[in-house]
Amino acid sequence: MACFFRRRIAEKLGRTLQQSEDAFIPALSAVPVFKKQQQTADFKLSLNTLRVSGILPSSGDIQLQTEDLASRLKQDSVVEDVSAGSGVINFRVNRKLLVQKILEPFGKEEDDTFGLNSELFNTLKRGTTLVEYSSPNIAKKFHAGHLRSTIIGNFIANLKQSLGNNVIRMNYLGDWGMQFGLLGAGFGQFGCQEKLKQNPLQHLFEVYVQVNKEAEHNEDMRLAARDFFRQLEQHESQAVSLWQQFREITVEEYQHVYKRLGVHFDIYSGESFHQHQAQEVVQQLRSQGLLKTTEKGTGVVDVSPAGDMSNICTVLRSDSTTLYITRDIAAAIDRREKFNFDEMIYVTDKSQANHFHQLFQILLALGHTWADRCQHVPFGLVQGMKTRIGEVVFLEDVLDEARARMLHNMNQSKTTKEMDNPEDTAEKVGISALIIQDFKGPLQSDYKFDWDRMLQAQGDTGVFLQYTHARLCSLARRNKGIEVVEFNPSLLLEQASLSIVQHLLRYDEVLYQSAQDLQPKHLVNFLLKLCHLVASAHRELPVKGSPQDVAQVGKTYQYVSFPKNAQWQN
């Protein structure tokens, strides 16, 4: 394990510099593996980190400090070479011990926890994490734009859970507001209960489009919409009954899509849950002198740093109905009371950054200091996502398209093997390709969607990742008679196998980095790099025809190649 070597190097540094060995752990990192290049070091120590932390003097020539410290560090049974680089000290560990320690957990059947017991995670705050993600509007089909929120939120929830947090997965549905006034009024004029039973979301979508067009030039329709929403807020039975019908059928339809994505939620909440509490929030804002009334009669809160009304947040309409942010304030307070979370993470597109900034500022102004533990994870837009039938409207169309294109590619490939359910395989690989393309870059960046590039079998794609994993699983099946027992580490000293082992030294660092900034790119790029190293090993280290002891190591190396807890999807 990487932490074994990190600790031994830290002990050596602690003795030499008369400091606690724990002080050196954050300054030590595994050296990235470069393709087709022999690795000369396994770990490196940043001298600048030691200067910043006060372990070494911050003045003086850093290179002289580097060379001096390197000369004082001696080789031993674990560290076989110490050398000075440019502001860093490089450590090369014993090759046989490296292989033995990295593969040791797999001989003990501890592969499910590989990398998760690292001391790097001791500084991470653990507790209850509430993640709000996906959160589409009810009575509308699941739009493709919700794809990013759903899979990014799912990644964050999986990561937090893997690192020991108690995770609450919440889908906060947009199930309240003036759009339901429009939909309710529109359904009365354009809706049909029979069509609603046959294809519920499609029919509601058609009604919504039609009523919006009508409301653009028809004042009576706008008045009818406001009246319907007023009926909802006053809990008139007929309006509430229709709204409940819309909500129930929408959630049922969403769950089919979530199942395809491998996503689940612990709680389906929504704006409607907090309509009464939103009015209580308004009273609290008023009693604390935070609520101001504009000339138009709207209620606003000043969130400008200077208190000069240069940045105001509207929390109440002139007719005293609440807004989305008013209900968000109420929802946050309610969640804190119910779940006593240690952190809450909202996953939405970057256009809502100001909304969450205002939300957190208002919570703090109300005296809720825990708002400092709330975080917005923003993401960019997907450009050019189209299917063969034209512009994408619904996510389900995208998933169908991914499956169809992948199935076509499989049928065209000469290497595709016969399988019992090719459509199911195409579905899984196609959705993996969607996710990997989304996760490769920084979340906040917009990216151009490209079907052909996404579904390529070669290169840094989800298809290549799944292909590599399938090939390793096939290797395990063909060698299932070989038991995982004690093995001779000297059989894994070729550079192709050492590169894989050295790359795995970085796994806990990659997880730590992902936990710090909640970006999936670190883990995804780590796995893609691992795929390339495994591909090289397949070419250079054939298993077929090898002696039994070599095949034994090959099977063990197969198990270690893809840590089971590398949860980038589900």
Coordinates of C-alpha atoms in Angstrom, one line a residue:
M1 CA 0.0 0.0 0.0
A2 CA 1.1 3.5 -0.7
C3 CA 0.6 4.6 2.9
F4 CA 3.2 2.0 4.0
F5 CA 5.9 3.5 1.9
R6 CA 4.8 7.1 2.6
R7 CA 5.0 6.4 6.4
R8 CA 8.5 4.7 6.2
I9 CA 9.9 7.7 4.2
A10 CA 8.3 10.1 6.7
E11 CA 9.9 8.2 9.6
K12 CA 13.3 8.6 7.9
L13 CA 12.7 12.4 7.4
G14 CA 11.5 12.8 11.0
R15 CA 14.6 11.2 12.4
T16 CA 16.9 13.2 10.2
L17 CA 15.2 16.6 10.9
Q18 CA 14.1 15.9 14.5
Q19 CA 10.4 16.5 13.6
S20 CA 7.2 14.6 13.9
E21 CA 6.9 12.1 11.0
D22 CA 3.3 13.2 10.5
A23 CA 4.5 16.6 9.4
F24 CA 6.0 15.0 6.2
I25 CA 3.0 13.0 5.1
P26 CA 1.3 15.9 3.2
A27 CA 4.6 16.8 1.5
L28 CA 5.2 13.3 0.0
S29 CA 3.5 12.3 -3.2
A30 CA 3.7 9.4 -5.7
V31 CA 5.5 10.2 -8.9
P32 CA 3.2 10.0 -12.0
V33 CA 4.0 7.2 -14.5
F34 CA 5.0 8.2 -18.0
K35 CA 4.2 5.9 -20.9
K36 CA 7.2 4.0 -22.4
Q37 CA 9.6 5.5 -19.9
Q38 CA 11.3 3.7 -17.1
Q39 CA 10.3 5.0 -13.7
T40 CA 13.3 6.3 -11.8
A41 CA 11.5 7.3 -8.6
D42 CA 8.3 6.3 -6.8
F43 CA 7.8 9.2 -4.4
K44 CA 8.9 12.8 -4.3
L45 CA 9.2 15.3 -1.4
S46 CA 8.6 19.0 -2.1
L47 CA 11.1 21.2 -0.3
N48 CA 8.9 24.2 -0.9
T49 CA 6.1 22.6 1.2
L50 CA 8.6 22.1 4.1
R51 CA 9.7 25.8 3.8
V52 CA 6.1 27.0 3.9
S53 CA 5.3 24.8 6.9
G54 CA 8.3 26.1 8.8
I55 CA 10.1 22.8 9.0
L56 CA 13.0 24.2 6.9
P57 CA 14.1 27.9 6.8
S58 CA 12.1 29.8 4.1
S59 CA 15.2 31.9 3.3
G60 CA 18.3 30.6 1.5
D61 CA 18.9 28.7 -1.8
I62 CA 16.2 26.0 -2.0
Q63 CA 18.4 23.8 -4.3
L64 CA 21.2 23.8 -1.7
Q65 CA 18.7 22.8 0.9
T66 CA 17.4 20.0 -1.4
E67 CA 20.9 18.6 -2.0
D68 CA 21.9 18.9 1.6
L69 CA 18.9 17.0 2.9
A70 CA 19.1 14.4 0.2
S71 CA 22.8 13.7 1.2
R72 CA 21.7 13.1 4.8
L73 CA 19.0 10.5 4.0
K74 CA 20.5 7.0 3.8
Q75 CA 19.3 3.9 2.0
D76 CA 17.7 1.0 3.9
S77 CA 15.7 -2.1 3.2
V78 CA 12.7 -0.1 2.1
V79 CA 14.2 2.9 0.3
E80 CA 16.9 1.8 -2.1
D81 CA 17.8 5.1 -3.6
V82 CA 17.5 8.8 -2.6
S83 CA 18.4 11.6 -5.1
A84 CA 18.0 15.4 -5.4
G85 CA 16.0 16.9 -8.2
S86 CA 15.0 20.5 -8.8
G87 CA 13.5 21.5 -5.4
V88 CA 12.4 18.0 -4.8
I89 CA 13.9 14.8 -3.3
N90 CA 13.2 11.6 -5.1
F91 CA 12.8 8.2 -3.4
R92 CA 13.0 4.9 -5.1
V93 CA 11.7 1.9 -3.0
N94 CA 12.7 -1.7 -3.1
R95 CA 11.1 -3.3 -6.2
K96 CA 10.1 -6.6 -4.7
L97 CA 8.7 -4.9 -1.6
L98 CA 6.8 -2.5 -3.8
V99 CA 5.0 -5.3 -5.7
Q100 CA 4.4 -7.3 -2.5
K101 CA 2.8 -4.4 -0.5
I102 CA 0.6 -3.2 -3.3
L103 CA -0.8 -6.7 -4.0
E104 CA -0.9 -7.8 -0.4
P105 CA -4.6 -6.7 0.2
F106 CA -5.8 -8.8 -2.7
G107 CA -4.3 -12.0 -1.2
K108 CA -6.2 -11.2 2.0
E109 CA -9.4 -10.5 0.0
E110 CA -9.4 -6.9 1.1
D111 CA -9.8 -5.5 -2.5
D112 CA -13.1 -3.8 -1.7
T113 CA -11.2 -1.4 0.6
F114 CA -8.1 -0.9 -1.5
G115 CA -6.8 2.6 -1.0
L116 CA -9.6 3.6 1.4
N117 CA -7.7 3.2 4.6
S118 CA -5.0 5.7 3.7
E119 CA -3.9 8.1 6.4
L120 CA -4.3 10.9 3.8
F121 CA -8.0 10.8 4.6
N122 CA -7.5 11.5 8.3
T123 CA -7.7 15.2 7.7
L124 CA -11.1 14.9 5.9
K125 CA -14.2 15.9 7.8
R126 CA -16.6 13.0 8.1
G127 CA -20.2 13.0 9.2
T128 CA -23.5 13.4 7.4
T129 CA -23.4 14.7 3.9
L130 CA -26.6 15.8 2.1
V131 CA -26.3 16.0 -1.7
E132 CA -29.1 17.6 -3.7
Y133 CA -28.9 16.7 -7.4
S134 CA -30.9 16.1 -10.5
S135 CA -34.0 18.1 -9.3
P136 CA -36.0 18.4 -12.5
N137 CA -39.3 20.1 -12.7
I138 CA -42.3 17.9 -12.5
A139 CA -44.9 17.6 -15.3
K140 CA -42.1 17.9 -17.8
K141 CA -40.1 15.1 -19.4
F142 CA -36.6 14.6 -18.1
H143 CA -34.6 17.1 -20.2
A144 CA -31.2 16.2 -21.4
G145 CA -29.9 19.3 -19.5
H146 CA -30.5 17.4 -16.3
L147 CA -28.0 14.7 -17.3
R148 CA -25.0 16.6 -15.8
S149 CA -26.6 17.3 -12.5
T150 CA -27.7 13.7 -12.1
I151 CA -24.4 12.0 -12.9
I152 CA -22.2 14.6 -11.2
G153 CA -24.3 14.5 -8.0
N154 CA -24.3 10.7 -8.1
F155 CA -20.5 10.7 -8.4
I156 CA -20.2 13.0 -5.4
A157 CA -22.6 10.9 -3.3
N158 CA -20.7 7.7 -4.2
L159 CA -17.3 9.3 -3.4
K160 CA -18.4 10.7 0.0
Q161 CA -20.0 7.3 0.9
S162 CA -16.8 5.4 -0.1
L163 CA -14.8 7.7 2.2
G164 CA -16.9 7.0 5.2
N165 CA -19.6 9.7 5.2
N166 CA -23.2 9.0 5.9
V167 CA -24.7 10.2 2.7
I168 CA -28.3 11.4 2.1
R169 CA -29.2 11.5 -1.6
M170 CA -32.0 14.0 -2.3
N171 CA -33.9 14.8 -5.4
Y172 CA -35.5 18.3 -4.8
L173 CA -38.2 18.5 -7.4
G174 CA -39.4 21.7 -8.9
D175 CA -43.0 21.0 -8.0
W176 CA -44.3 24.4 -7.1
G177 CA -44.5 27.9 -8.5
M178 CA -46.2 29.9 -11.3
Q179 CA -45.4 27.3 -14.0
F180 CA -48.0 25.1 -12.3
G181 CA -50.5 27.9 -12.6
L182 CA -49.8 27.9 -16.3
L183 CA -50.0 24.1 -16.6
G184 CA -53.1 23.8 -14.4
A185 CA -54.9 26.5 -16.4
G186 CA -53.6 25.0 -19.7
F187 CA -54.7 21.5 -18.8
G188 CA -58.2 22.7 -18.2
Q189 CA -58.3 24.1 -21.8
F190 CA -56.0 21.8 -23.8
G191 CA -55.6 18.7 -21.6
C192 CA -57.0 15.2 -22.1
Q193 CA -57.1 12.6 -19.3
E194 CA -57.0 9.7 -21.8
K195 CA -53.8 11.1 -23.4
L196 CA -52.4 11.6 -19.9
K197 CA -52.8 7.9 -19.2
Q198 CA -51.3 6.8 -22.5
N199 CA -48.2 9.0 -22.5
P200 CA -48.3 11.2 -19.4
L201 CA -45.1 13.3 -19.7
Q202 CA -45.4 13.8 -23.5
H203 CA -48.9 15.0 -23.1
L204 CA -48.1 17.4 -20.2
F205 CA -45.1 18.7 -22.3
E206 CA -47.4 19.4 -25.2
V207 CA -49.9 21.2 -23.0
Y208 CA -47.2 23.3 -21.4
V209 CA -45.8 24.4 -24.8
Q210 CA -49.3 25.2 -26.0
V211 CA -50.3 27.2 -22.9
N212 CA -47.1 29.2 -23.0
K213 CA -47.7 30.2 -26.6
E214 CA -51.3 31.2 -25.7
A215 CA -50.2 33.2 -22.6
E216 CA -47.8 35.3 -24.7
H217 CA -50.7 37.1 -26.4
N218 CA -53.7 36.3 -24.2
E219 CA -54.1 38.2 -21.0
D220 CA -57.1 36.0 -19.9
M221 CA -54.8 33.0 -20.0
R222 CA -52.2 34.8 -17.8
L223 CA -54.9 35.7 -15.3
A224 CA -56.2 32.1 -15.3
A225 CA -52.7 30.9 -14.6
R226 CA -52.3 33.3 -11.6
D227 CA -55.7 32.2 -10.4
F228 CA -54.9 28.5 -10.5
F229 CA -51.6 29.0 -8.6
R230 CA -53.5 31.1 -6.0
Q231 CA -55.9 28.1 -5.7
L232 CA -52.9 25.8 -5.1
E233 CA -51.4 28.1 -2.4
Q234 CA -54.8 28.2 -0.7
H235 CA -55.2 24.4 -1.0
E236 CA -58.4 24.3 -2.9
S237 CA -59.1 20.6 -3.4
Q238 CA -59.6 20.5 -7.2
A239 CA -56.4 22.3 -8.0
V240 CA -54.4 20.3 -5.4
S241 CA -55.8 17.0 -6.8
L242 CA -54.7 17.8 -10.3
W243 CA -51.3 18.9 -9.1
Q244 CA -50.9 15.7 -7.1
Q245 CA -51.7 13.6 -10.2
F246 CA -49.1 15.5 -12.2
R247 CA -46.4 15.0 -9.5
E248 CA -47.0 11.2 -9.0
I249 CA -46.9 10.3 -12.7
T250 CA -43.9 12.4 -13.2
V251 CA -41.9 10.8 -10.4
E252 CA -42.8 7.4 -11.7
E253 CA -41.6 8.3 -15.2
Y254 CA -38.3 9.7 -13.8
Q255 CA -37.5 6.6 -11.9
H256 CA -37.3 4.6 -15.1
V257 CA -34.6 6.9 -16.4
Y258 CA -32.7 6.9 -13.1
K259 CA -32.7 3.1 -13.1
R260 CA -31.1 3.2 -16.6
L261 CA -28.4 5.5 -15.3
G262 CA -27.7 3.4 -12.1
V263 CA -28.9 6.3 -9.9
H264 CA -31.1 6.1 -6.8
F265 CA -32.3 8.6 -4.2
D266 CA -33.0 8.3 -0.5
I267 CA -35.5 11.2 -0.6
Y268 CA -37.8 12.7 -3.2
S269 CA -38.5 16.2 -1.8
G270 CA -39.8 19.3 -3.5
E271 CA -40.6 23.0 -3.3
S272 CA -44.2 22.1 -2.3
F273 CA -43.0 20.6 1.0
H274 CA -41.9 24.1 2.2
Q275 CA -44.6 26.4 1.1
H276 CA -45.8 27.1 4.7
Q277 CA -42.3 27.3 6.0
A278 CA -41.5 29.8 3.3
Q279 CA -44.1 32.2 4.8
E280 CA -42.4 31.6 8.2
V281 CA -39.1 32.6 6.6
V282 CA -40.7 35.9 5.4
Q283 CA -41.9 36.6 8.9
Q284 CA -38.4 35.9 10.3
L285 CA -36.9 38.3 7.7
R286 CA -39.4 40.9 8.6
S287 CA -39.0 40.6 12.4
Q288 CA -35.2 40.9 12.1
G289 CA -35.4 44.0 9.9
L290 CA -34.0 42.2 6.9
L291 CA -37.0 42.5 4.6
K292 CA -37.5 45.7 2.6
T293 CA -40.5 46.6 0.4
T294 CA -39.8 48.1 -3.0
E295 CA -42.0 50.7 -4.8
K296 CA -43.5 47.8 -6.8
G297 CA -44.6 46.1 -3.6
T298 CA -42.1 43.2 -3.8
G299 CA -40.2 42.0 -0.7
V300 CA -36.4 42.1 -1.0
V301 CA -33.3 41.4 1.1
D302 CA -30.2 43.4 0.7
V303 CA -27.2 41.0 0.2
S304 CA -24.7 43.7 -0.9
P305 CA -21.5 43.7 1.2
A306 CA -21.8 47.5 1.8
G307 CA -25.5 47.3 2.6
D308 CA -26.2 49.9 -0.1
M309 CA -29.0 47.9 -1.9
S310 CA -26.6 47.3 -4.9
N311 CA -27.4 43.6 -4.8
I312 CA -30.9 42.7 -3.7
C313 CA -32.7 39.4 -3.6
T314 CA -36.4 39.3 -4.2
V315 CA -38.1 36.8 -1.8
L316 CA -41.8 37.9 -2.1
R317 CA -44.0 38.9 -5.0
S318 CA -46.2 42.0 -4.8
D319 CA -49.2 39.6 -4.3
S320 CA -47.4 38.1 -1.2
T321 CA -46.7 34.7 -2.9
T322 CA -43.2 33.2 -2.4
L323 CA -40.5 32.6 -4.9
Y324 CA -38.1 29.8 -5.6
I325 CA -35.3 31.2 -3.3
T326 CA -37.8 31.8 -0.4
R327 CA -38.6 28.1 -0.5
D328 CA -34.9 27.2 -0.9
I329 CA -34.2 29.1 2.4
A330 CA -37.0 27.2 4.1
A331 CA -35.8 23.9 2.7
A332 CA -32.3 24.4 4.0
I333 CA -33.5 25.3 7.5
D334 CA -35.8 22.3 7.5
R335 CA -33.1 19.9 6.3
R336 CA -30.7 21.1 9.1
E337 CA -33.4 20.5 11.7
K338 CA -34.3 17.1 10.3
F339 CA -31.0 15.6 9.3
N340 CA -28.4 17.6 11.3
F341 CA -26.1 17.4 8.3
D342 CA -22.4 18.3 8.6
E343 CA -22.3 19.6 5.0
M344 CA -24.9 20.1 2.2
I345 CA -23.9 20.1 -1.5
Y346 CA -26.1 21.5 -4.3
V347 CA -25.3 20.3 -7.8
T348 CA -26.7 22.7 -10.5
D349 CA -25.4 24.5 -13.6
K350 CA -23.2 27.5 -13.2
S351 CA -26.0 30.0 -14.2
Q352 CA -27.3 29.5 -10.7
A353 CA -24.1 30.6 -8.9
N354 CA -25.6 33.9 -7.8
H355 CA -28.8 32.3 -6.6
F356 CA -26.8 30.1 -4.2
H357 CA -24.5 33.0 -3.1
Q358 CA -27.6 34.9 -2.1
L359 CA -29.1 31.8 -0.5
F360 CA -26.1 31.3 1.8
Q361 CA -25.8 35.0 2.6
I362 CA -29.5 35.2 3.7
L363 CA -29.1 32.1 5.8
L364 CA -26.1 33.6 7.5
A365 CA -27.9 36.9 8.0
L366 CA -30.7 35.0 9.7
G367 CA -28.1 33.6 12.2
H368 CA -27.7 30.1 10.7
T369 CA -23.9 29.8 11.0
W370 CA -24.0 26.3 9.5
A371 CA -24.6 27.9 6.1
D372 CA -20.8 28.1 5.9
R373 CA -20.9 24.3 5.4
C374 CA -23.2 24.6 2.4
Q375 CA -21.6 24.4 -1.0
H376 CA -22.7 24.9 -4.6
V377 CA -21.0 22.7 -7.2
P378 CA -21.5 24.4 -10.5
F379 CA -21.1 22.8 -14.0
G380 CA -21.0 24.1 -17.5
L381 CA -23.3 23.5 -20.5
V382 CA -23.3 20.7 -23.0
Q383 CA -23.2 22.1 -26.6
G384 CA -24.5 20.4 -29.7
M385 CA -26.2 17.3 -28.1
K386 CA -28.5 16.1 -30.9
T387 CA -30.0 12.8 -31.9
R388 CA -30.8 11.5 -35.4
I389 CA -34.3 13.0 -35.1
G390 CA -32.9 16.5 -34.5
E391 CA -32.5 18.7 -31.5
V392 CA -32.5 16.9 -28.2
V393 CA -35.5 17.5 -26.0
F394 CA -35.6 14.6 -23.6
L395 CA -32.8 12.6 -21.8
E396 CA -34.5 9.3 -22.6
D397 CA -33.9 10.1 -26.3
V398 CA -30.2 10.6 -25.6
L399 CA -29.9 7.2 -23.8
D400 CA -31.8 5.4 -26.6
E401 CA -29.5 7.0 -29.1
A402 CA -26.4 6.0 -27.2
R403 CA -27.6 2.4 -27.0
A404 CA -28.5 2.3 -30.7
R405 CA -25.2 3.8 -31.9
M406 CA -23.2 1.5 -29.6
L407 CA -25.1 -1.5 -30.9
H408 CA -24.4 -0.5 -34.4
N409 CA -20.7 -0.1 -33.7
M410 CA -20.7 -3.6 -32.0
N411 CA -22.3 -5.2 -35.0
Q412 CA -19.8 -3.6 -37.3
S413 CA -16.8 -4.7 -35.3
K414 CA -15.0 -7.9 -36.2
T415 CA -13.9 -8.4 -32.6
T416 CA -17.3 -8.4 -31.0
K417 CA -18.1 -11.7 -29.4
E418 CA -21.5 -13.4 -29.4
M419 CA -23.5 -12.5 -26.3
D420 CA -26.9 -13.3 -24.8
N421 CA -28.2 -9.8 -24.6
P422 CA -26.3 -7.4 -27.0
E423 CA -28.8 -4.6 -26.4
D424 CA -28.2 -4.6 -22.7
T425 CA -24.4 -4.6 -23.3
A426 CA -24.8 -1.7 -25.7
E427 CA -26.9 0.2 -23.1
K428 CA -24.3 -0.2 -20.4
V429 CA -21.3 0.7 -22.6
G430 CA -23.2 3.6 -24.3
I431 CA -24.2 5.2 -21.0
S432 CA -20.6 4.7 -19.7
A433 CA -19.4 6.5 -22.7
L434 CA -21.8 9.4 -22.0
I435 CA -20.5 9.6 -18.4
I436 CA -16.8 9.4 -19.2
Q437 CA -17.0 12.1 -21.9
D438 CA -18.8 14.3 -19.4
F439 CA -16.3 13.7 -16.5
K440 CA -12.9 14.0 -18.3
G441 CA -12.7 17.8 -18.1
P442 CA -13.3 20.5 -15.4
L443 CA -16.9 20.6 -14.4
Q444 CA -17.4 24.3 -14.9
S445 CA -16.2 24.1 -18.5
D446 CA -18.8 23.9 -21.3
Y447 CA -18.0 21.1 -23.8
K448 CA -19.0 20.2 -27.3
F449 CA -20.9 16.9 -27.5
D450 CA -19.6 14.5 -30.2
W451 CA -21.2 11.1 -30.7
D452 CA -18.4 9.7 -32.8
R453 CA -15.6 10.7 -30.5
M454 CA -17.5 9.6 -27.4
L455 CA -18.1 6.0 -28.8
Q456 CA -14.6 5.3 -30.2
A457 CA -13.2 2.0 -29.0
Q458 CA -9.7 3.5 -28.8
G459 CA -8.5 6.6 -27.0
D460 CA -9.7 8.0 -23.7
T461 CA -13.3 7.0 -23.9
G462 CA -15.8 5.1 -21.8
V463 CA -15.8 2.4 -24.4
F464 CA -12.1 1.8 -24.0
L465 CA -12.4 1.7 -20.2
Q466 CA -15.2 -0.9 -20.4
Y467 CA -13.3 -2.9 -23.0
T468 CA -10.3 -3.1 -20.8
H469 CA -12.3 -4.1 -17.8
A470 CA -14.2 -6.8 -19.8
R471 CA -10.8 -8.1 -21.1
L472 CA -9.5 -8.4 -17.5
C473 CA -12.7 -10.2 -16.4
S474 CA -12.3 -12.6 -19.3
L475 CA -8.7 -13.3 -18.2
A476 CA -10.0 -14.1 -14.7
R477 CA -12.7 -16.4 -15.9
R478 CA -10.2 -18.3 -18.1
N479 CA -7.9 -18.8 -15.2
K480 CA -10.4 -19.4 -12.4
G481 CA -8.8 -22.6 -11.4
I482 CA -5.8 -20.7 -10.1
E483 CA -6.2 -19.7 -6.5
V484 CA -5.0 -16.4 -5.0
V485 CA -2.3 -17.6 -2.7
E486 CA 1.2 -16.5 -1.7
F487 CA 3.2 -15.6 -4.8
N488 CA 6.8 -14.6 -5.7
P489 CA 7.0 -10.8 -6.3
S490 CA 10.1 -11.3 -8.3
L491 CA 7.8 -12.5 -11.1
L492 CA 6.4 -9.0 -11.6
L493 CA 9.6 -7.0 -12.0
E494 CA 9.2 -6.3 -15.8
Q495 CA 8.7 -2.6 -16.5
A496 CA 5.2 -3.2 -17.9
S497 CA 4.0 -4.7 -14.7
L498 CA 5.9 -2.3 -12.4
S499 CA 4.3 0.7 -14.2
I500 CA 0.9 -0.6 -13.2
V501 CA 2.0 -1.1 -9.6
Q502 CA 3.6 2.3 -9.5
H503 CA 0.5 3.9 -11.0
L504 CA -1.6 2.4 -8.2
L505 CA 0.6 4.2 -5.6
R506 CA -1.3 7.3 -6.7
Y507 CA -4.8 5.9 -6.1
D508 CA -5.3 7.3 -2.6
E509 CA -3.9 10.7 -3.6
V510 CA -6.4 10.8 -6.5
L511 CA -9.3 10.0 -4.2
Y512 CA -8.1 12.7 -1.8
Q513 CA -7.9 15.2 -4.6
S514 CA -11.4 14.4 -5.7
A515 CA -12.7 14.7 -2.2
Q516 CA -11.1 18.2 -1.9
D517 CA -12.6 19.7 -5.1
L518 CA -15.4 17.2 -5.9
Q519 CA -14.1 16.9 -9.5
P520 CA -14.5 13.5 -11.1
K521 CA -11.8 14.2 -13.7
H522 CA -9.0 13.1 -11.3
L523 CA -10.4 9.6 -10.9
V524 CA -11.5 9.2 -14.5
N525 CA -8.2 10.2 -15.9
F526 CA -6.4 7.9 -13.4
L527 CA -8.6 5.0 -14.7
L528 CA -8.0 5.9 -18.3
K529 CA -4.2 6.0 -17.7
L530 CA -4.5 2.6 -16.0
C531 CA -6.3 1.2 -19.1
H532 CA -3.4 2.3 -21.3
L533 CA -0.8 0.7 -18.9
V534 CA -2.9 -2.6 -18.9
A535 CA -3.0 -2.6 -22.7
S536 CA 0.8 -2.4 -22.8
A537 CA 1.0 -5.2 -20.2
H538 CA -1.3 -7.4 -22.3
R539 CA 1.0 -7.0 -25.2
E540 CA 4.3 -7.5 -23.3
L541 CA 3.3 -10.0 -20.7
P542 CA 1.2 -12.7 -22.3
V543 CA -0.6 -15.0 -19.9
K544 CA -1.4 -17.8 -22.3
G545 CA 1.2 -20.5 -22.2
S546 CA 2.9 -19.1 -19.1
P547 CA 4.0 -21.4 -16.2
Q548 CA 1.5 -21.7 -13.4
D549 CA 3.3 -19.4 -10.9
V550 CA 3.4 -16.7 -13.6
A551 CA -0.3 -17.2 -14.4
Q552 CA -1.0 -17.0 -10.6
V553 CA 0.6 -13.5 -10.5
G554 CA -1.3 -12.6 -13.7
K555 CA -4.6 -13.3 -12.1
T556 CA -3.6 -11.4 -8.9
Y557 CA -2.5 -8.5 -11.1
Q558 CA -5.9 -8.6 -12.9
Y559 CA -7.7 -8.2 -9.6
V560 CA -5.7 -5.2 -8.6
S561 CA -5.9 -3.4 -11.9
F562 CA -9.4 -2.0 -11.3
P563 CA -10.2 -1.2 -7.7
K564 CA -13.8 -2.2 -7.0
N565 CA -14.4 1.0 -5.1
A566 CA -13.5 3.3 -8.0
Q567 CA -17.1 4.4 -8.2
W568 CA -17.4 6.8 -11.1
Q569 CA -20.9 5.6 -12.0
N570 CA -22.7 3.4 -9.5

